[in-house]
JSON list of C-alpha atoms in Angstrom, two decimals:
[
{"chain": "A", "resi": 957, "resn": "LEU", "atom": "CA", "xyz": [3.89, -42.97, -166.81]},
{"chain": "A", "resi": 958, "resn": "SER", "atom": "CA", "xyz": [7.75, -43.38, -165.55]},
{"chain": "A", "resi": 959, "resn": "ASP", "atom": "CA", "xyz": [9.47, -40.32, -168.10]},
{"chain": "A", "resi": 960, "resn": "ASP", "atom": "CA", "xyz": [5.67, -38.13, -167.20]},
{"chain": "A", "resi": 961, "resn": "GLU", "atom": "CA", "xyz": [7.55, -35.84, -164.24]},
{"chain": "A", "resi": 962, "resn": "LEU", "atom": "CA", "xyz": [4.60, -34.21, -163.15]},
{"chain": "A", "resi": 963, "resn": "TRP", "atom": "CA", "xyz": [3.33, -38.15, -162.82]},
{"chain": "A", "resi": 964, "resn": "SER", "atom": "CA", "xyz": [6.56, -40.02, -161.41]},
{"chain": "A", "resi": 965, "resn": "LEU", "atom": "CA", "xyz": [6.68, -36.56, -158.86]},
{"chain": "A", "resi": 966, "resn": "HIS", "atom": "CA", "xyz": [3.24, -37.20, -157.83]},
{"chain": "A", "resi": 967, "resn": "VAL", "atom": "CA", "xyz": [3.89, -41.08, -156.77]},
{"chain": "A", "resi": 968, "resn": "ALA", "atom": "CA", "xyz": [7.17, -40.12, -155.82]},
{"chain": "A", "resi": 969, "resn": "GLN", "atom": "CA", "xyz": [6.03, -37.54, -152.77]},
{"chain": "A", "resi": 970, "resn": "LEU", "atom": "CA", "xyz": [3.68, -39.70, -151.71]},
{"chain": "A", "resi": 971, "resn": "MET", "atom": "CA", "xyz": [5.58, -42.69, -150.42]},
{"chain": "A", "resi": 972, "resn": "ILE", "atom": "CA", "xyz": [8.11, -40.65, -149.36]},
{"chain": "A", "resi": 973, "resn": "GLY", "atom": "CA", "xyz": [5.33, -38.51, -147.85]},
{"chain": "A", "resi": 974, "resn": "GLY", "atom": "CA", "xyz": [3.88, -41.93, -146.31]},
{"chain": "A", "resi": 975, "resn": "LYS", "atom": "CA", "xyz": [7.59, -42.98, -145.16]},
{"chain": "A", "resi": 976, "resn": "ILE", "atom": "CA", "xyz": [8.08, -39.61, -143.28]},
{"chain": "A", "resi": 977, "resn": "GLN", "atom": "CA", "xyz": [5.29, -39.95, -141.64]},
{"chain": "A", "resi": 978, "resn": "ASN", "atom": "CA", "xyz": [5.12, -44.08, -140.17]},
{"chain": "A", "resi": 979, "resn": "TYR", "atom": "CA", "xyz": [9.11, -42.47, -139.34]},
{"chain": "A", "resi": 980, "resn": "CYS", "atom": "CA", "xyz": [7.26, -39.25, -136.84]},
{"chain": "A", "resi": 981, "resn": "ASN", "atom": "CA", "xyz": [4.77, -42.35, -136.17]},
{"chain": "A", "resi": 982, "resn": "ILE", "atom": "CA", "xyz": [7.03, -45.05, -134.58]},
{"chain": "A", "resi": 983, "resn": "LEU", "atom": "CA", "xyz": [9.09, -41.85, -133.00]},
{"chain": "A", "resi": 984, "resn": "GLY", "atom": "CA", "xyz": [5.03, -40.74, -131.09]},
{"chain": "A", "resi": 985, "resn": "ARG", "atom": "CA", "xyz": [4.24, -44.44, -130.34]},
{"chain": "A", "resi": 986, "resn": "TYR", "atom": "CA", "xyz": [7.51, -44.49, -128.15]},
{"chain": "A", "resi": 987, "resn": "ILE", "atom": "CA", "xyz": [6.47, -41.43, -126.44]},
{"chain": "A", "resi": 988, "resn": "ARG", "atom": "CA", "xyz": [2.63, -41.98, -125.69]},
{"chain": "A", "resi": 989, "resn": "ASP", "atom": "CA", "xyz": [4.90, -44.88, -124.63]},
{"chain": "A", "resi": 990, "resn": "TYR", "atom": "CA", "xyz": [7.56, -43.47, -122.20]},
{"chain": "A", "resi": 991, "resn": "GLY", "atom": "CA", "xyz": [6.62, -40.03, -121.71]},
{"chain": "A", "resi": 992, "resn": "THR", "atom": "CA", "xyz": [8.74, -36.98, -123.08]},
{"chain": "A", "resi": 993, "resn": "ASN", "atom": "CA", "xyz": [11.88, -36.54, -124.10]},
{"chain": "A", "resi": 994, "resn": "GLU", "atom": "CA", "xyz": [13.21, -33.46, -125.88]},
{"chain": "A", "resi": 995, "resn": "GLU", "atom": "CA", "xyz": [15.64, -35.01, -128.27]},
{"chain": "A", "resi": 996, "resn": "VAL", "atom": "CA", "xyz": [12.91, -37.36, -129.98]},
{"chain": "A", "resi": 997, "resn": "GLU", "atom": "CA", "xyz": [10.61, -34.56, -129.94]},
{"chain": "A", "resi": 998, "resn": "GLN", "atom": "CA", "xyz": [12.67, -32.17, -131.43]},
{"chain": "A", "resi": 999, "resn": "ALA", "atom": "CA", "xyz": [13.21, -34.70, -134.21]},
{"chain": "A", "resi": 1000, "resn": "ILE", "atom": "CA", "xyz": [9.44, -34.77, -135.09]},
{"chain": "A", "resi": 1001, "resn": "TYR", "atom": "CA", "xyz": [8.79, -31.84, -135.50]},
{"chain": "A", "resi": 1002, "resn": "VAL", "atom": "CA", "xyz": [12.05, -31.89, -137.78]},
{"chain": "A", "resi": 1003, "resn": "LEU", "atom": "CA", "xyz": [9.94, -34.97, -139.80]},
{"chain": "A", "resi": 1004, "resn": "LYS", "atom": "CA", "xyz": [6.74, -32.90, -139.86]},
{"chain": "A", "resi": 1005, "resn": "LYS", "atom": "CA", "xyz": [8.80, -30.45, -141.26]},
{"chain": "A", "resi": 1006, "resn": "ALA", "atom": "CA", "xyz": [10.30, -32.26, -143.71]},
{"chain": "A", "resi": 1007, "resn": "LYS", "atom": "CA", "xyz": [6.98, -33.87, -145.01]},
{"chain": "A", "resi": 1008, "resn": "ARG", "atom": "CA", "xyz": [5.46, -30.24, -145.36]},
{"chain": "A", "resi": 1009, "resn": "ASN", "atom": "CA", "xyz": [8.11, -29.76, -147.73]},
{"chain": "A", "resi": 1010, "resn": "ALA", "atom": "CA", "xyz": [8.27, -33.73, -149.53]},
{"chain": "A", "resi": 1011, "resn": "LEU", "atom": "CA", "xyz": [4.49, -33.46, -150.54]},
{"chain": "A", "resi": 1012, "resn": "THR", "atom": "CA", "xyz": [5.05, -30.13, -151.90]},
{"chain": "A", "resi": 1013, "resn": "ALA", "atom": "CA", "xyz": [8.37, -29.77, -153.69]},
{"chain": "A", "resi": 1014, "resn": "GLN", "atom": "CA", "xyz": [9.01, -28.83, -156.68]},
{"chain": "A", "resi": 1015, "resn": "ASN", "atom": "CA", "xyz": [10.98, -31.65, -158.49]},
{"chain": "A", "resi": 1016, "resn": "LYS", "atom": "CA", "xyz": [12.75, -34.50, -157.43]},
{"chain": "A", "resi": 1017, "resn": "THR", "atom": "CA", "xyz": [15.69, -33.32, -156.70]},
{"chain": "A", "resi": 1018, "resn": "MET", "atom": "CA", "xyz": [14.90, -30.88, -153.65]},
{"chain": "A", "resi": 1019, "resn": "LEU", "atom": "CA", "xyz": [11.98, -34.49, -152.53]},
{"chain": "A", "resi": 1020, "resn": "ILE", "atom": "CA", "xyz": [15.19, -35.91, -152.16]},
{"chain": "A", "resi": 1021, "resn": "GLY", "atom": "CA", "xyz": [16.55, -33.56, -149.96]},
{"chain": "A", "resi": 1022, "resn": "TYR", "atom": "CA", "xyz": [13.90, -33.24, -147.55]},
{"chain": "A", "resi": 1023, "resn": "GLU", "atom": "CA", "xyz": [13.83, -37.38, -147.95]},
{"chain": "A", "resi": 1024, "resn": "GLY", "atom": "CA", "xyz": [17.11, -37.04, -146.07]},
{"chain": "A", "resi": 1025, "resn": "MET", "atom": "CA", "xyz": [17.30, -34.38, -144.42]},
{"chain": "A", "resi": 1026, "resn": "ALA", "atom": "CA", "xyz": [14.22, -37.21, -142.57]},
{"chain": "A", "resi": 1027, "resn": "SER", "atom": "CA", "xyz": [16.82, -39.34, -142.68]},
{"chain": "A", "resi": 1028, "resn": "ASN", "atom": "CA", "xyz": [18.62, -38.25, -140.55]},
{"chain": "A", "resi": 1029, "resn": "ALA", "atom": "CA", "xyz": [16.45, -36.73, -137.92]},
{"chain": "A", "resi": 1030, "resn": "TYR", "atom": "CA", "xyz": [14.67, -40.40, -137.63]},
{"chain": "A", "resi": 1031, "resn": "PHE", "atom": "CA", "xyz": [18.27, -42.06, -137.49]},
{"chain": "A", "resi": 1032, "resn": "GLU", "atom": "CA", "xyz": [19.81, -39.82, -134.69]},
{"chain": "A", "resi": 1033, "resn": "VAL", "atom": "CA", "xyz": [16.92, -40.99, -131.69]},
{"chain": "A", "resi": 1034, "resn": "LEU", "atom": "CA", "xyz": [16.46, -43.91, -133.36]},
{"chain": "A", "resi": 1035, "resn": "PRO", "atom": "CA", "xyz": [18.98, -45.10, -130.59]},
{"chain": "A", "resi": 1036, "resn": "VAL", "atom": "CA", "xyz": [16.62, -44.13, -127.78]},
{"chain": "A", "resi": 1037, "resn": "LEU", "atom": "CA", "xyz": [13.77, -46.57, -129.17]},
{"chain": "A", "resi": 1038, "resn": "ILE", "atom": "CA", "xyz": [17.23, -49.63, -128.30]},
{"chain": "A", "resi": 1039, "resn": "LEU", "atom": "CA", "xyz": [15.68, -50.32, -124.57]},
{"chain": "A", "resi": 1040, "resn": "ASN", "atom": "CA", "xyz": [17.91, -52.74, -123.90]},
{"chain": "A", "resi": 1041, "resn": "GLN", "atom": "CA", "xyz": [20.66, -54.46, -124.75]},
{"chain": "A", "resi": 1042, "resn": "LYS", "atom": "CA", "xyz": [22.33, -50.31, -125.36]},
{"chain": "A", "resi": 1043, "resn": "THR", "atom": "CA", "xyz": [25.81, -51.34, -124.78]},
{"chain": "A", "resi": 1044, "resn": "ASP", "atom": "CA", "xyz": [26.33, -53.62, -127.12]},
{"chain": "A", "resi": 1045, "resn": "PHE", "atom": "CA", "xyz": [23.90, -52.31, -129.77]},
{"chain": "A", "resi": 1046, "resn": "GLN", "atom": "CA", "xyz": [25.38, -49.16, -130.35]},
{"chain": "A", "resi": 1047, "resn": "PHE", "atom": "CA", "xyz": [24.37, -47.01, -133.09]},
{"chain": "A", "resi": 1048, "resn": "HIS", "atom": "CA", "xyz": [25.51, -43.61, -134.55]},
{"chain": "A", "resi": 1049, "resn": "GLY", "atom": "CA", "xyz": [23.50, -43.10, -137.64]},
{"chain": "A", "resi": 1050, "resn": "ARG", "atom": "CA", "xyz": [22.97, -44.70, -141.07]},
{"chain": "A", "resi": 1051, "resn": "ASN", "atom": "CA", "xyz": [25.96, -46.88, -142.56]},
{"chain": "A", "resi": 1052, "resn": "ARG", "atom": "CA", "xyz": [26.24, -49.44, -145.17]},
{"chain": "A", "resi": 1053, "resn": "ARG", "atom": "CA", "xyz": [27.84, -51.35, -148.08]},
{"chain": "A", "resi": 1054, "resn": "PRO", "atom": "CA", "xyz": [29.67, -52.55, -145.53]},
{"chain": "A", "resi": 1055, "resn": "PRO", "atom": "CA", "xyz": [27.95, -52.19, -142.51]},
{"chain": "A", "resi": 1056, "resn": "THR", "atom": "CA", "xyz": [29.97, -50.89, -139.37]},
{"chain": "A", "resi": 1057, "resn": "ASP", "atom": "CA", "xyz": [27.96, -52.41, -136.54]},
{"chain": "A", "resi": 1058, "resn": "ALA", "atom": "CA", "xyz": [25.46, -54.69, -135.23]},
{"chain": "A", "resi": 1059, "resn": "VAL", "atom": "CA", "xyz": [22.14, -52.35, -136.13]},
{"chain": "A", "resi": 1060, "resn": "ASN", "atom": "CA", "xyz": [22.62, -51.33, -139.55]},
{"chain": "A", "resi": 1061, "resn": "ALA", "atom": "CA", "xyz": [24.43, -54.49, -140.05]},
{"chain": "A", "resi": 1062, "resn": "MET", "atom": "CA", "xyz": [20.49, -56.27, -139.48]},
{"chain": "A", "resi": 1063, "resn": "LEU", "atom": "CA", "xyz": [18.51, -52.93, -140.49]},
{"chain": "A", "resi": 1064, "resn": "SER", "atom": "CA", "xyz": [21.09, -53.48, -143.85]},
{"chain": "A", "resi": 1065, "resn": "PHE", "atom": "CA", "xyz": [19.65, -57.16, -144.38]},
{"chain": "A", "resi": 1066, "resn": "ILE", "atom": "CA", "xyz": [15.70, -56.60, -143.47]},
{"chain": "A", "resi": 1067, "resn": "TYR", "atom": "CA", "xyz": [15.84, -54.04, -146.07]},
{"chain": "A", "resi": 1068, "resn": "THR", "atom": "CA", "xyz": [17.71, -56.53, -148.92]},
{"chain": "A", "resi": 1069, "resn": "LEU", "atom": "CA", "xyz": [14.35, -59.66, -147.75]},
{"chain": "A", "resi": 1070, "resn": "ILE", "atom": "CA", "xyz": [12.03, -56.47, -148.40]},
{"chain": "A", "resi": 1071, "resn": "ALA", "atom": "CA", "xyz": [13.73, -55.12, -151.05]},
{"chain": "A", "resi": 1072, "resn": "ASN", "atom": "CA", "xyz": [12.48, -58.83, -153.23]},
{"chain": "A", "resi": 1073, "resn": "ASP", "atom": "CA", "xyz": [10.06, -59.48, -151.58]},
{"chain": "A", "resi": 1074, "resn": "VAL", "atom": "CA", "xyz": [8.09, -56.41, -153.00]},
{"chain": "A", "resi": 1075, "resn": "SER", "atom": "CA", "xyz": [9.99, -56.67, -156.27]},
{"chain": "A", "resi": 1076, "resn": "ALA", "atom": "CA", "xyz": [8.56, -60.54, -156.38]},
{"chain": "A", "resi": 1077, "resn": "ALA", "atom": "CA", "xyz": [4.37, -58.77, -155.69]},
{"chain": "A", "resi": 1078, "resn": "LEU", "atom": "CA", "xyz": [5.32, -56.35, -158.64]},
{"chain": "A", "resi": 1079, "resn": "GLU", "atom": "CA", "xyz": [6.21, -59.25, -160.64]},
{"chain": "A", "resi": 1080, "resn": "THR", "atom": "CA", "xyz": [2.92, -61.20, -159.67]},
{"chain": "A", "resi": 1081, "resn": "VAL", "atom": "CA", "xyz": [0.65, -57.64, -160.45]},
{"chain": "A", "resi": 1082, "resn": "GLY", "atom": "CA", "xyz": [1.73, -57.63, -163.65]},
{"chain": "A", "resi": 1083, "resn": "LEU", "atom": "CA", "xyz": [4.05, -54.34, -163.08]},
{"chain": "A", "resi": 1084, "resn": "ASP", "atom": "CA", "xyz": [7.85, -54.21, -164.11]},
{"chain": "A", "resi": 1085, "resn": "PRO", "atom": "CA", "xyz": [9.52, -53.80, -160.63]},
{"chain": "A", "resi": 1086, "resn": "TYR", "atom": "CA", "xyz": [12.53, -52.59, -162.57]},
{"chain": "A", "resi": 1087, "resn": "VAL", "atom": "CA", "xyz": [10.51, -49.15, -164.14]},
{"chain": "A", "resi": 1088, "resn": "GLY", "atom": "CA", "xyz": [10.59, -46.47, -161.00]},
{"chain": "A", "resi": 1089, "resn": "PHE", "atom": "CA", "xyz": [8.78, -43.52, -160.36]},
{"chain": "A", "resi": 1090, "resn": "LEU", "atom": "CA", "xyz": [11.96, -41.89, -157.90]},
{"chain": "A", "resi": 1091, "resn": "HIS", "atom": "CA", "xyz": [14.65, -43.80, -157.54]},
{"chain": "A", "resi": 1092, "resn": "THR", "atom": "CA", "xyz": [16.56, -43.73, -161.16]},
{"chain": "A", "resi": 1093, "resn": "LEU", "atom": "CA", "xyz": [16.67, -46.72, -164.03]},
{"chain": "A", "resi": 1094, "resn": "ARG", "atom": "CA", "xyz": [20.23, -48.42, -163.91]},
{"chain": "A", "resi": 1095, "resn": "PRO", "atom": "CA", "xyz": [21.33, -52.15, -165.41]},
{"chain": "A", "resi": 1096, "resn": "GLY", "atom": "CA", "xyz": [19.91, -54.90, -162.96]},
{"chain": "A", "resi": 1097, "resn": "ARG", "atom": "CA", "xyz": [18.56, -52.35, -160.31]},
{"chain": "A", "resi": 1098, "resn": "THR", "atom": "CA", "xyz": [14.57, -52.99, -159.21]},
{"chain": "A", "resi": 1099, "resn": "ALA", "atom": "CA", "xyz": [13.98, -49.12, -158.95]},
{"chain": "A", "resi": 1100, "resn": "LEU", "atom": "CA", "xyz": [10.16, -49.27, -159.03]},
{"chain": "A", "resi": 1101, "resn": "ALA", "atom": "CA", "xyz": [10.97, -52.17, -155.31]},
{"chain": "A", "resi": 1102, "resn": "LEU", "atom": "CA", "xyz": [12.96, -49.40, -154.13]},
{"chain": "A", "resi": 1103, "resn": "ASP", "atom": "CA", "xyz": [9.71, -47.03, -154.19]},
{"chain": "A", "resi": 1104, "resn": "MET", "atom": "CA", "xyz": [7.89, -49.23, -153.26]},
{"chain": "A", "resi": 1105, "resn": "MET", "atom": "CA", "xyz": [9.10, -50.00, -149.44]},
{"chain": "A", "resi": 1106, "resn": "GLU", "atom": "CA", "xyz": [10.20, -46.58, -148.49]},
{"chain": "A", "resi": 1107, "resn": "GLU", "atom": "CA", "xyz": [6.39, -47.16, -147.65]},
{"chain": "A", "resi": 1108, "resn": "LEU", "atom": "CA", "xyz": [7.68, -49.88, -145.35]},
{"chain": "A", "resi": 1109, "resn": "ARG", "atom": "CA", "xyz": [10.75, -49.70, -144.38]},
{"chain": "A", "resi": 1110, "resn": "ALA", "atom": "CA", "xyz": [9.84, -47.70, -140.64]},
{"chain": "A", "resi": 1111, "resn": "TYR", "atom": "CA", "xyz": [7.10, -51.25, -140.55]},
{"chain": "A", "resi": 1112, "resn": "LEU", "atom": "CA", "xyz": [8.06, -53.96, -141.16]},
{"chain": "A", "resi": 1113, "resn": "GLY", "atom": "CA", "xyz": [11.78, -53.05, -140.73]},
{"chain": "A", "resi": 1114, "resn": "ASP", "atom": "CA", "xyz": [13.12, -50.58, -138.86]},
{"chain": "A", "resi": 1115, "resn": "ARG", "atom": "CA", "xyz": [10.10, -51.61, -136.21]},
{"chain": "A", "resi": 1116, "resn": "PHE", "atom": "CA", "xyz": [11.21, -55.46, -135.86]},
{"chain": "A", "resi": 1117, "resn": "ILE", "atom": "CA", "xyz": [14.92, -55.07, -135.76]},
{"chain": "A", "resi": 1118, "resn": "LEU", "atom": "CA", "xyz": [14.23, -53.00, -132.74]},
{"chain": "A", "resi": 1119, "resn": "SER", "atom": "CA", "xyz": [12.23, -55.71, -130.86]},
{"chain": "A", "resi": 1120, "resn": "LEU", "atom": "CA", "xyz": [14.43, -58.37, -131.85]},
{"chain": "A", "resi": 1121, "resn": "ILE", "atom": "CA", "xyz": [16.86, -55.53, -129.91]},
{"chain": "A", "resi": 1122, "resn": "ASN", "atom": "CA", "xyz": [15.00, -55.18, -127.22]},
{"chain": "A", "resi": 1123, "resn": "LYS", "atom": "CA", "xyz": [13.15, -58.55, -126.27]},
{"chain": "A", "resi": 1124, "resn": "ARG", "atom": "CA", "xyz": [16.92, -60.03, -126.32]},
{"chain": "A", "resi": 1125, "resn": "GLN", "atom": "CA", "xyz": [15.90, -62.47, -129.02]},
{"chain": "A", "resi": 1126, "resn": "ILE", "atom": "CA", "xyz": [19.35, -62.08, -130.98]},
{"chain": "A", "resi": 1127, "resn": "THR", "atom": "CA", "xyz": [22.22, -60.99, -128.54]},
{"chain": "A", "resi": 1128, "resn": "ILE", "atom": "CA", "xyz": [25.89, -60.05, -129.98]},
{"chain": "A", "resi": 1129, "resn": "LYS", "atom": "CA", "xyz": [27.05, -62.77, -130.43]},
{"chain": "A", "resi": 1130, "resn": "GLU", "atom": "CA", "xyz": [25.79, -63.72, -133.33]},
{"chain": "A", "resi": 1131, "resn": "PHE", "atom": "CA", "xyz": [27.66, -61.30, -135.01]},
{"chain": "A", "resi": 1132, "resn": "LEU", "atom": "CA", "xyz": [32.12, -61.35, -136.07]},
{"chain": "A", "resi": 1133, "resn": "PHE", "atom": "CA", "xyz": [33.00, -58.04, -136.42]},
{"chain": "A", "resi": 1134, "resn": "GLN", "atom": "CA", "xyz": [36.04, -57.84, -139.14]},
{"chain": "A", "resi": 1135, "resn": "GLY", "atom": "CA", "xyz": [38.04, -55.40, -137.86]},
{"chain": "A", "resi": 1136, "resn": "ASP", "atom": "CA", "xyz": [37.14, -52.17, -137.49]},
{"chain": "A", "resi": 1137, "resn": "ASN", "atom": "CA", "xyz": [35.32, -52.32, -140.80]},
{"chain": "A", "resi": 1138, "resn": "SER", "atom": "CA", "xyz": [32.61, -54.24, -140.86]},
{"chain": "A", "resi": 1139, "resn": "VAL", "atom": "CA", "xyz": [30.15, -56.59, -139.25]},
{"chain": "A", "resi": 1140, "resn": "VAL", "atom": "CA", "xyz": [28.67, -59.37, -140.31]},
{"chain": "A", "resi": 1141, "resn": "MET", "atom": "CA", "xyz": [25.68, -61.65, -138.76]},
{"chain": "A", "resi": 1142, "resn": "THR", "atom": "CA", "xyz": [26.98, -65.89, -138.10]},
{"chain": "A", "resi": 1143, "resn": "ASP", "atom": "CA", "xyz": [24.75, -68.88, -139.04]},
{"chain": "A", "resi": 1144, "resn": "LYS", "atom": "CA", "xyz": [23.24, -69.06, -136.33]},
{"chain": "A", "resi": 1145, "resn": "GLY", "atom": "CA", "xyz": [21.83, -65.55, -136.63]},
{"chain": "A", "resi": 1146, "resn": "LYS", "atom": "CA", "xyz": [20.68, -65.81, -139.61]},
{"chain": "A", "resi": 1147, "resn": "LYS", "atom": "CA", "xyz": [18.09, -68.42, -138.45]},
{"chain": "A", "resi": 1148, "resn": "ILE", "atom": "CA", "xyz": [17.22, -66.82, -135.59]},
{"chain": "A", "resi": 1149, "resn": "PHE", "atom": "CA", "xyz": [17.38, -63.07, -137.78]},
{"chain": "A", "resi": 1150, "resn": "ILE", "atom": "CA", "xyz": [14.86, -65.61, -140.27]},
{"chain": "A", "resi": 1151, "resn": "SER", "atom": "CA", "xyz": [13.04, -67.53, -137.88]},
{"chain": "A", "resi": 1152, "resn": "ALA", "atom": "CA", "xyz": [12.14, -64.33, -136.29]},
{"chain": "A", "resi": 1153, "resn": "TRP", "atom": "CA", "xyz": [11.35, -62.71, -139.26]},
{"chain": "A", "resi": 1154, "resn": "GLN", "atom": "CA", "xyz": [9.03, -65.44, -141.07]},
{"chain": "A", "resi": 1155, "resn": "ARG", "atom": "CA", "xyz": [7.09, -65.83, -137.59]},
{"chain": "A", "resi": 1156, "resn": "ARG", "atom": "CA", "xyz": [6.61, -61.75, -138.06]},
{"chain": "A", "resi": 1157, "resn": "LYS", "atom": "CA", "xyz": [4.91, -62.52, -141.48]},
{"chain": "A", "resi": 1158, "resn": "ARG", "atom": "CA", "xyz": [1.83, -64.71, -139.92]},
{"chain": "A", "resi": 1159, "resn": "GLU", "atom": "CA", "xyz": [1.38, -62.15, -137.99]},
{"chain": "A", "resi": 1160, "resn": "THR", "atom": "CA", "xyz": [-2.36, -60.49, -138.48]},
{"chain": "A", "resi": 1161, "resn": "ILE", "atom": "CA", "xyz": [-3.26, -56.62, -138.91]},
{"chain": "A", "resi": 1162, "resn": "ILE", "atom": "CA", "xyz": [-6.18, -54.11, -139.97]},
{"chain": "A", "resi": 1163, "resn": "HIS", "atom": "CA", "xyz": [-5.20, -52.76, -143.37]},
{"chain": "A", "resi": 1164, "resn": "PRO", "atom": "CA", "xyz": [-5.87, -48.99, -143.06]},
{"chain": "A", "resi": 1165, "resn": "TYR", "atom": "CA", "xyz": [-7.06, -48.85, -146.76]},
{"chain": "A", "resi": 1166, "resn": "LEU", "atom": "CA", "xyz": [-9.13, -52.23, -147.34]},
{"chain": "A", "resi": 1167, "resn": "ASN", "atom": "CA", "xyz": [-9.89, -52.48, -143.34]},
{"chain": "A", "resi": 1168, "resn": "GLU", "atom": "CA", "xyz": [-10.18, -56.01, -144.09]},
{"chain": "A", "resi": 1169, "resn": "LYS", "atom": "CA", "xyz": [-7.50, -58.20, -142.02]},
{"chain": "A", "resi": 1170, "resn": "ILE", "atom": "CA", "xyz": [-4.21, -59.66, -143.72]},
{"chain": "A", "resi": 1171, "resn": "GLU", "atom": "CA", "xyz": [-1.40, -61.13, -142.80]},
{"chain": "A", "resi": 1172, "resn": "ILE", "atom": "CA", "xyz": [1.81, -58.68, -142.94]},
{"chain": "A", "resi": 1173, "resn": "GLY", "atom": "CA", "xyz": [3.90, -60.97, -145.05]},
{"chain": "A", "resi": 1174, "resn": "LEU", "atom": "CA", "xyz": [1.34, -59.74, -147.66]},
{"chain": "A", "resi": 1175, "resn": "LEU", "atom": "CA", "xyz": [1.89, -55.92, -147.33]},
{"chain": "A", "resi": 1176, "resn": "PRO", "atom": "CA", "xyz": [4.05, -55.21, -150.43]},
{"chain": "A", "resi": 1177, "resn": "TYR", "atom": "CA", "xyz": [1.35, -57.87, -152.93]},
{"chain": "A", "resi": 1178, "resn": "VAL", "atom": "CA", "xyz": [-2.00, -56.00, -150.94]},
{"chain": "A", "resi": 1179, "resn": "GLN", "atom": "CA", "xyz": [1.20, -51.84, -152.54]},
{"chain": "A", "resi": 1180, "resn": "ALA", "atom": "CA", "xyz": [1.50, -53.16, -155.18]},
{"chain": "A", "resi": 1181, "resn": "MET", "atom": "CA", "xyz": [-2.20, -54.44, -155.75]},
{"chain": "A", "resi": 1182, "resn": "LEU", "atom": "CA", "xyz": [-2.76, -50.67, -155.39]},
{"chain": "A", "resi": 1183, "resn": "MET", "atom": "CA", "xyz": [-0.43, -49.65, -157.40]},
{"chain": "A", "resi": 1184, "resn": "ALA", "atom": "CA", "xyz": [-1.52, -51.38, -160.34]},
{"chain": "A", "resi": 1185, "resn": "ARG", "atom": "CA", "xyz": [-4.61, -49.93, -159.51]},
{"chain": "A", "resi": 1186, "resn": "TYR", "atom": "CA", "xyz": [-3.78, -46.79, -159.67]},
{"chain": "A", "resi": 1187, "resn": "ILE", "atom": "CA", "xyz": [-1.57, -46.75, -162.58]},
{"chain": "A", "resi": 1188, "resn": "ARG", "atom": "CA", "xyz": [-4.57, -48.58, -164.65]},
{"chain": "A", "resi": 1189, "resn": "GLN", "atom": "CA", "xyz": [-6.99, -45.71, -163.53]},
{"chain": "A", "resi": 1190, "resn": "ASP", "atom": "CA", "xyz": [-9.11, -48.55, -161.17]},
{"chain": "A", "resi": 1191, "resn": "ILE", "atom": "CA", "xyz": [-8.61, -45.98, -158.54]},
{"chain": "A", "resi": 1192, "resn": "ASP", "atom": "CA", "xyz": [-7.97, -41.65, -158.03]},
{"chain": "A", "resi": 1193, "resn": "ASP", "atom": "CA", "xyz": [-4.93, -41.89, -156.23]},
{"chain": "A", "resi": 1194, "resn": "TYR", "atom": "CA", "xyz": [-2.35, -44.64, -154.34]},
{"chain": "A", "resi": 1195, "resn": "PRO", "atom": "CA", "xyz": [-3.09, -45.31, -150.77]},
{"chain": "A", "resi": 1196, "resn": "VAL", "atom": "CA", "xyz": [0.14, -45.52, -149.00]},
{"chain": "A", "resi": 1197, "resn": "PHE", "atom": "CA", "xyz": [0.63, -48.41, -146.78]},
{"chain": "A", "resi": 1198, "resn": "LEU", "atom": "CA", "xyz": [0.54, -46.15, -143.38]},
{"chain": "A", "resi": 1199, "resn": "ILE", "atom": "CA", "xyz": [0.85, -47.37, -139.61]}
]
């Protein structure tokens, strides 16, 4: 199936479409809670357009282009969603290897944790995490885990980071600035972060497709199970996770 261009493209479109929709939903929730914001509303407009284009993209190269457009629009307005500690947690777009600010340091850390959880979940349901549909096959790269975490990034990762900052559960004192080029969490910061992450994973939600209560920490497993069922043709399509 990974070698089947049309099949792979369809699944990749669903995952990226889900990712962009979740970006929209996070920004939409901000508008509902705090009122009109022209910058955020413009980003939502760009995201909706990018989602329509992604779902009709004719190949993966075009799909990746629309995903990039959506991510840029979303991360451009992410600072608006930082309501407290704005001076300490400044954010000017996504950067990595190494992250150059505290927000990016946390985003990179949480994305790594999510990717590991998704990879383990895929193996549990009998799928090879190294054989992906969007991310290219590369030795040592868990391509399918990276594919599947796309729809989970905003909900599991970004909202968690925003919550940590806005609720003042983590402060800038938990970060080490190494010159102008890199920021890392201190050991104390990592303990605070992981403790909060474990608490978050124990919270429950109603899964939108299963309509059952599950712990948030089980989301990667549930989505992996649904992917396995789709691959085995037990269900007609893959139901991405939407907030």
